[in-house]
Coordinates of C-alpha atoms in Angstrom, one line a residue:
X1 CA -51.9 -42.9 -27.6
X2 CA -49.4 -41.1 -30.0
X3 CA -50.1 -37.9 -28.3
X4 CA -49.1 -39.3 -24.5
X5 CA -46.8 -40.9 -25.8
X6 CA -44.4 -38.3 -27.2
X7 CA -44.3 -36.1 -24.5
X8 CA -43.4 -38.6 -22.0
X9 CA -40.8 -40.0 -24.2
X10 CA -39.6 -36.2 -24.1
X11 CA -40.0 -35.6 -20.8
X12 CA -37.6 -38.7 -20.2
X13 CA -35.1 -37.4 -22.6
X14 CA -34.6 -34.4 -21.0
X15 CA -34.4 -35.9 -17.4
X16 CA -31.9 -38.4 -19.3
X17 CA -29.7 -35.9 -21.1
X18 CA -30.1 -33.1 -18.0
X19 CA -28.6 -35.9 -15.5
X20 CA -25.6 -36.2 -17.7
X21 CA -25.0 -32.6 -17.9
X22 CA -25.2 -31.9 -14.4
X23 CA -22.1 -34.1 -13.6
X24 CA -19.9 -32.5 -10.7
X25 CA -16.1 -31.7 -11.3
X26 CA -13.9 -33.7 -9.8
X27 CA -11.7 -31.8 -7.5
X28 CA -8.6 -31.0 -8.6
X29 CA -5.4 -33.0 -8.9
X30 CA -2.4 -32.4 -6.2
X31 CA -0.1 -32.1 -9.0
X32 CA -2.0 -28.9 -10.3
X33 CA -2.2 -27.6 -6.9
X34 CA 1.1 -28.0 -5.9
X35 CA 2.4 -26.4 -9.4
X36 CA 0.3 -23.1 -8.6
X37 CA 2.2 -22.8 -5.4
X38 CA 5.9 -23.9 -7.1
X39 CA 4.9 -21.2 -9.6
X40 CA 4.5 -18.7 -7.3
X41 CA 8.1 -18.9 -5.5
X42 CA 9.9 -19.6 -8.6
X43 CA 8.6 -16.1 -9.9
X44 CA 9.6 -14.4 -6.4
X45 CA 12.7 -15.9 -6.7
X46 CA 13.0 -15.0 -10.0
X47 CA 12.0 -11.3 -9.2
X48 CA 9.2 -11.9 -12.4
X49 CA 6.6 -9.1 -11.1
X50 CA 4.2 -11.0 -14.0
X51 CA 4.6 -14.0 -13.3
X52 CA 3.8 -13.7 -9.4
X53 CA 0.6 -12.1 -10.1
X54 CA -0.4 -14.3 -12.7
X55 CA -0.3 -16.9 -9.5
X56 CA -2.7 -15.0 -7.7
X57 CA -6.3 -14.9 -8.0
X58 CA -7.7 -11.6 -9.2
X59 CA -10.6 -11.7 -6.5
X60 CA -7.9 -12.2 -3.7
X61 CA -8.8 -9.7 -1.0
X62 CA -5.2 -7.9 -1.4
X63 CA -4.5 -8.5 -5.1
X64 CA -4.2 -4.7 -6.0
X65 CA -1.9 -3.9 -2.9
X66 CA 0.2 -7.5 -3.9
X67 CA 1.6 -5.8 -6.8
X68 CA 3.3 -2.7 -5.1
X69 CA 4.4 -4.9 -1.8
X70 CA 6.1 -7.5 -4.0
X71 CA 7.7 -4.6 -6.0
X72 CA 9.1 -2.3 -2.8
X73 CA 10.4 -6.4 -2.0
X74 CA 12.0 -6.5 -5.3
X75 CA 13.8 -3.0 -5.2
X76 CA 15.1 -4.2 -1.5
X77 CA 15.8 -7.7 -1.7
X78 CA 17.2 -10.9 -2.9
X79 CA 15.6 -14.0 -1.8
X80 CA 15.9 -18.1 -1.9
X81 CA 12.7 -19.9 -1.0
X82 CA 12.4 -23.8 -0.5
X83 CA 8.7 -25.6 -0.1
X84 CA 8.8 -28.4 1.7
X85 CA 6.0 -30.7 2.8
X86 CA 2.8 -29.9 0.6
X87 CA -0.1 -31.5 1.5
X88 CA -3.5 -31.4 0.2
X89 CA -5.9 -30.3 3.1
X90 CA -9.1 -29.9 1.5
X91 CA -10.5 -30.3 -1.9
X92 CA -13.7 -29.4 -4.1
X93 CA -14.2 -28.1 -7.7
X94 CA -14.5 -24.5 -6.3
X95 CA -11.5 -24.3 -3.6
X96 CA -8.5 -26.4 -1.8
X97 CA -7.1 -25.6 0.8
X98 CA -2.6 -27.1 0.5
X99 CA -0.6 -27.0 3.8
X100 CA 3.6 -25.9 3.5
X101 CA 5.8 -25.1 4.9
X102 CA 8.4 -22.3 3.4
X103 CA 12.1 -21.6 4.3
X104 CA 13.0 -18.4 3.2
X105 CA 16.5 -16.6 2.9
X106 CA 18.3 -13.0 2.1
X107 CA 20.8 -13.9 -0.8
X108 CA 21.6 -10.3 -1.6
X109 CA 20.1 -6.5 -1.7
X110 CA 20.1 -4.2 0.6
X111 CA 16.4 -4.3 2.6
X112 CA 16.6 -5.6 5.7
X113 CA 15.3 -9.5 6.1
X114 CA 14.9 -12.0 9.0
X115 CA 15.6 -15.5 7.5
X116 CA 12.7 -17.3 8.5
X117 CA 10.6 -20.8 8.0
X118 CA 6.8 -20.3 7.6
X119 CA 3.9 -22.7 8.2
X120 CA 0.5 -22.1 6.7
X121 CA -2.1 -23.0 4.7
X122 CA -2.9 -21.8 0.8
X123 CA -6.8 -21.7 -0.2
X124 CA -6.5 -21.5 -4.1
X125 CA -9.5 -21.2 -5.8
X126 CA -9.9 -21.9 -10.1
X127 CA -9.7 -18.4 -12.4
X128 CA -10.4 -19.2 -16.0
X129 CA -9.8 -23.2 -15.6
X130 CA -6.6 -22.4 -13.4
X131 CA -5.5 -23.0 -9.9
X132 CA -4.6 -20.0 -8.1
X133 CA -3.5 -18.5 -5.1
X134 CA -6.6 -16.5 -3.0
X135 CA -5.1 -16.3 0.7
X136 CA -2.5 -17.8 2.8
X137 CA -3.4 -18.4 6.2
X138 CA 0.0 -18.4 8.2
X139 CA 0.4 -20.7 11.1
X140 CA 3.8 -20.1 12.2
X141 CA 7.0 -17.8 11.7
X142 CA 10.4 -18.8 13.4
X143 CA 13.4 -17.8 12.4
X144 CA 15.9 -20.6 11.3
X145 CA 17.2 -21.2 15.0
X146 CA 13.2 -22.1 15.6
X147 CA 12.0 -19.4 17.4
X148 CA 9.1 -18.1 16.8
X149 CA 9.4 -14.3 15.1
X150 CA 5.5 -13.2 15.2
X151 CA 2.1 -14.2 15.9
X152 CA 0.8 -17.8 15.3
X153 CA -2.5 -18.6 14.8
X154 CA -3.8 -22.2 15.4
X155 CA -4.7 -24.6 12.6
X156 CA -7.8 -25.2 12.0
X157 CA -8.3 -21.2 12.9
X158 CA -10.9 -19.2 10.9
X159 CA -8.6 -17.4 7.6
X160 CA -7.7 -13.9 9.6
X161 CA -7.0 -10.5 7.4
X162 CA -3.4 -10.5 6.1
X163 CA -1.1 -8.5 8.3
X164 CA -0.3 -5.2 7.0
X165 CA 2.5 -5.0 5.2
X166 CA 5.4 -5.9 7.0
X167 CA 9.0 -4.3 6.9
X168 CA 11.2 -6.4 4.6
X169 CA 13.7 -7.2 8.0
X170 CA 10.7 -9.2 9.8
X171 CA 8.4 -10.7 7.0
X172 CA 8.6 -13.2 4.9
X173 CA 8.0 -12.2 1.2
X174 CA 4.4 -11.7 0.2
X175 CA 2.9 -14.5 -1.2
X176 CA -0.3 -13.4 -2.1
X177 CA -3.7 -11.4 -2.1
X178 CA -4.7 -9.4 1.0
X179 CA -2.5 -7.7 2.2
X180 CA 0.9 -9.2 1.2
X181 CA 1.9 -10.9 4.4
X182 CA 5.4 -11.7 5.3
X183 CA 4.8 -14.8 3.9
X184 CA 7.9 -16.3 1.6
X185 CA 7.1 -15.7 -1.8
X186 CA 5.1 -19.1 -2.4
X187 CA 2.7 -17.8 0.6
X188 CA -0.2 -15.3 -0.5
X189 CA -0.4 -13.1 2.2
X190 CA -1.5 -14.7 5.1
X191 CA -5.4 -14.9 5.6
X192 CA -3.6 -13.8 5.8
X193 CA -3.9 -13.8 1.9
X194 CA -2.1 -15.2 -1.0
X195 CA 0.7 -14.5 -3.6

């Protein structure tokens, strides 16, 4: 009886301990999410070349052409960004997806820039236990008088390849990975991809 017993009392201890391993993550908190994207335009505001690409995920689709867009914005431009109604779309251990919407302004420089208000979507995935910016899927462009300044695409639309790199008079600073669109700096390129 010793013999049965034993390894059915192991067999029980591993189903036992192995349940309690296998605990899912609990998606993550709005707060963190909406810090990642704050993050973002604070460093484009701040023109902090480091700090934008530490917002964005390293396996965005346009993270290596991010850095030189967001510089050539730098060198040109001058910008104010306000984020405005953040909302948590989606959200699972492995990705969420935050709706925004992003005024963005010329304050100084010399580059060319269309004020404009963007509506999109940010899909941040987790890099090293933080929440970062992967793509932007942009929904809408106007300029501040409301109409609209370039294509839309409609929510609830498949992510798209960012745009290729706008001109600084038309787009909205990049806000992330693939291909920075003319998103304002909180918006990652839009899936359009991420910044």
């Amino acid at each position: 009886m010793k013999s049965i017993f034993i390894p059915l009392l192991s067999v029980l201890l591993l189903a036992f301990v192995g349940s309690g391993c296998d605990k899912a993550q609990p998606p993550p908190d709005k707060a963190v999410l909406f810090k990642a994207i704050e993050d973002n335009v604070h460093a484009l505001e701040k023109k902090d070349m480091d700090a934008v690409m530490a917002t964005i995920h390293p396996k965005a689709p346009s993270f290596g052409s991010t850095r030189e867009f967001v510089g050539e914005l730098f060198k040109a431009l001058d910008l104010k960004c306000d984020l405005s109604d953040l909302q948590v779309v989606t959200a699972s251990p492995e990705e969420a997806r935050v709706s925004f919407t992003q005024k963005t302004e010329k304050t100084g420089g010399t580059g060319e820039f269309q004020n404009n208000i963007e509506k999109g979507v940010h899909i941040l995935r987790p890099d090293e236990g933080k929440w970062k910016i992967f793509n932007t899927i942009q929904i809408s462009v106007t300029g501040l008088d409301g109409k609209p300044l370039g294509t839309t695409e409609a929510a609830g639309a498949e992510p798209l390849p960012a745009p290729s790199t706008p001109s600084p008079e038309s787009a909205p600073p990049p806000a992330a990975p693939d291909e920075p669109a003319k998103t304002a700096p909180s918006a990652p390129p839009a899936e359009k991809s991420a910044q």
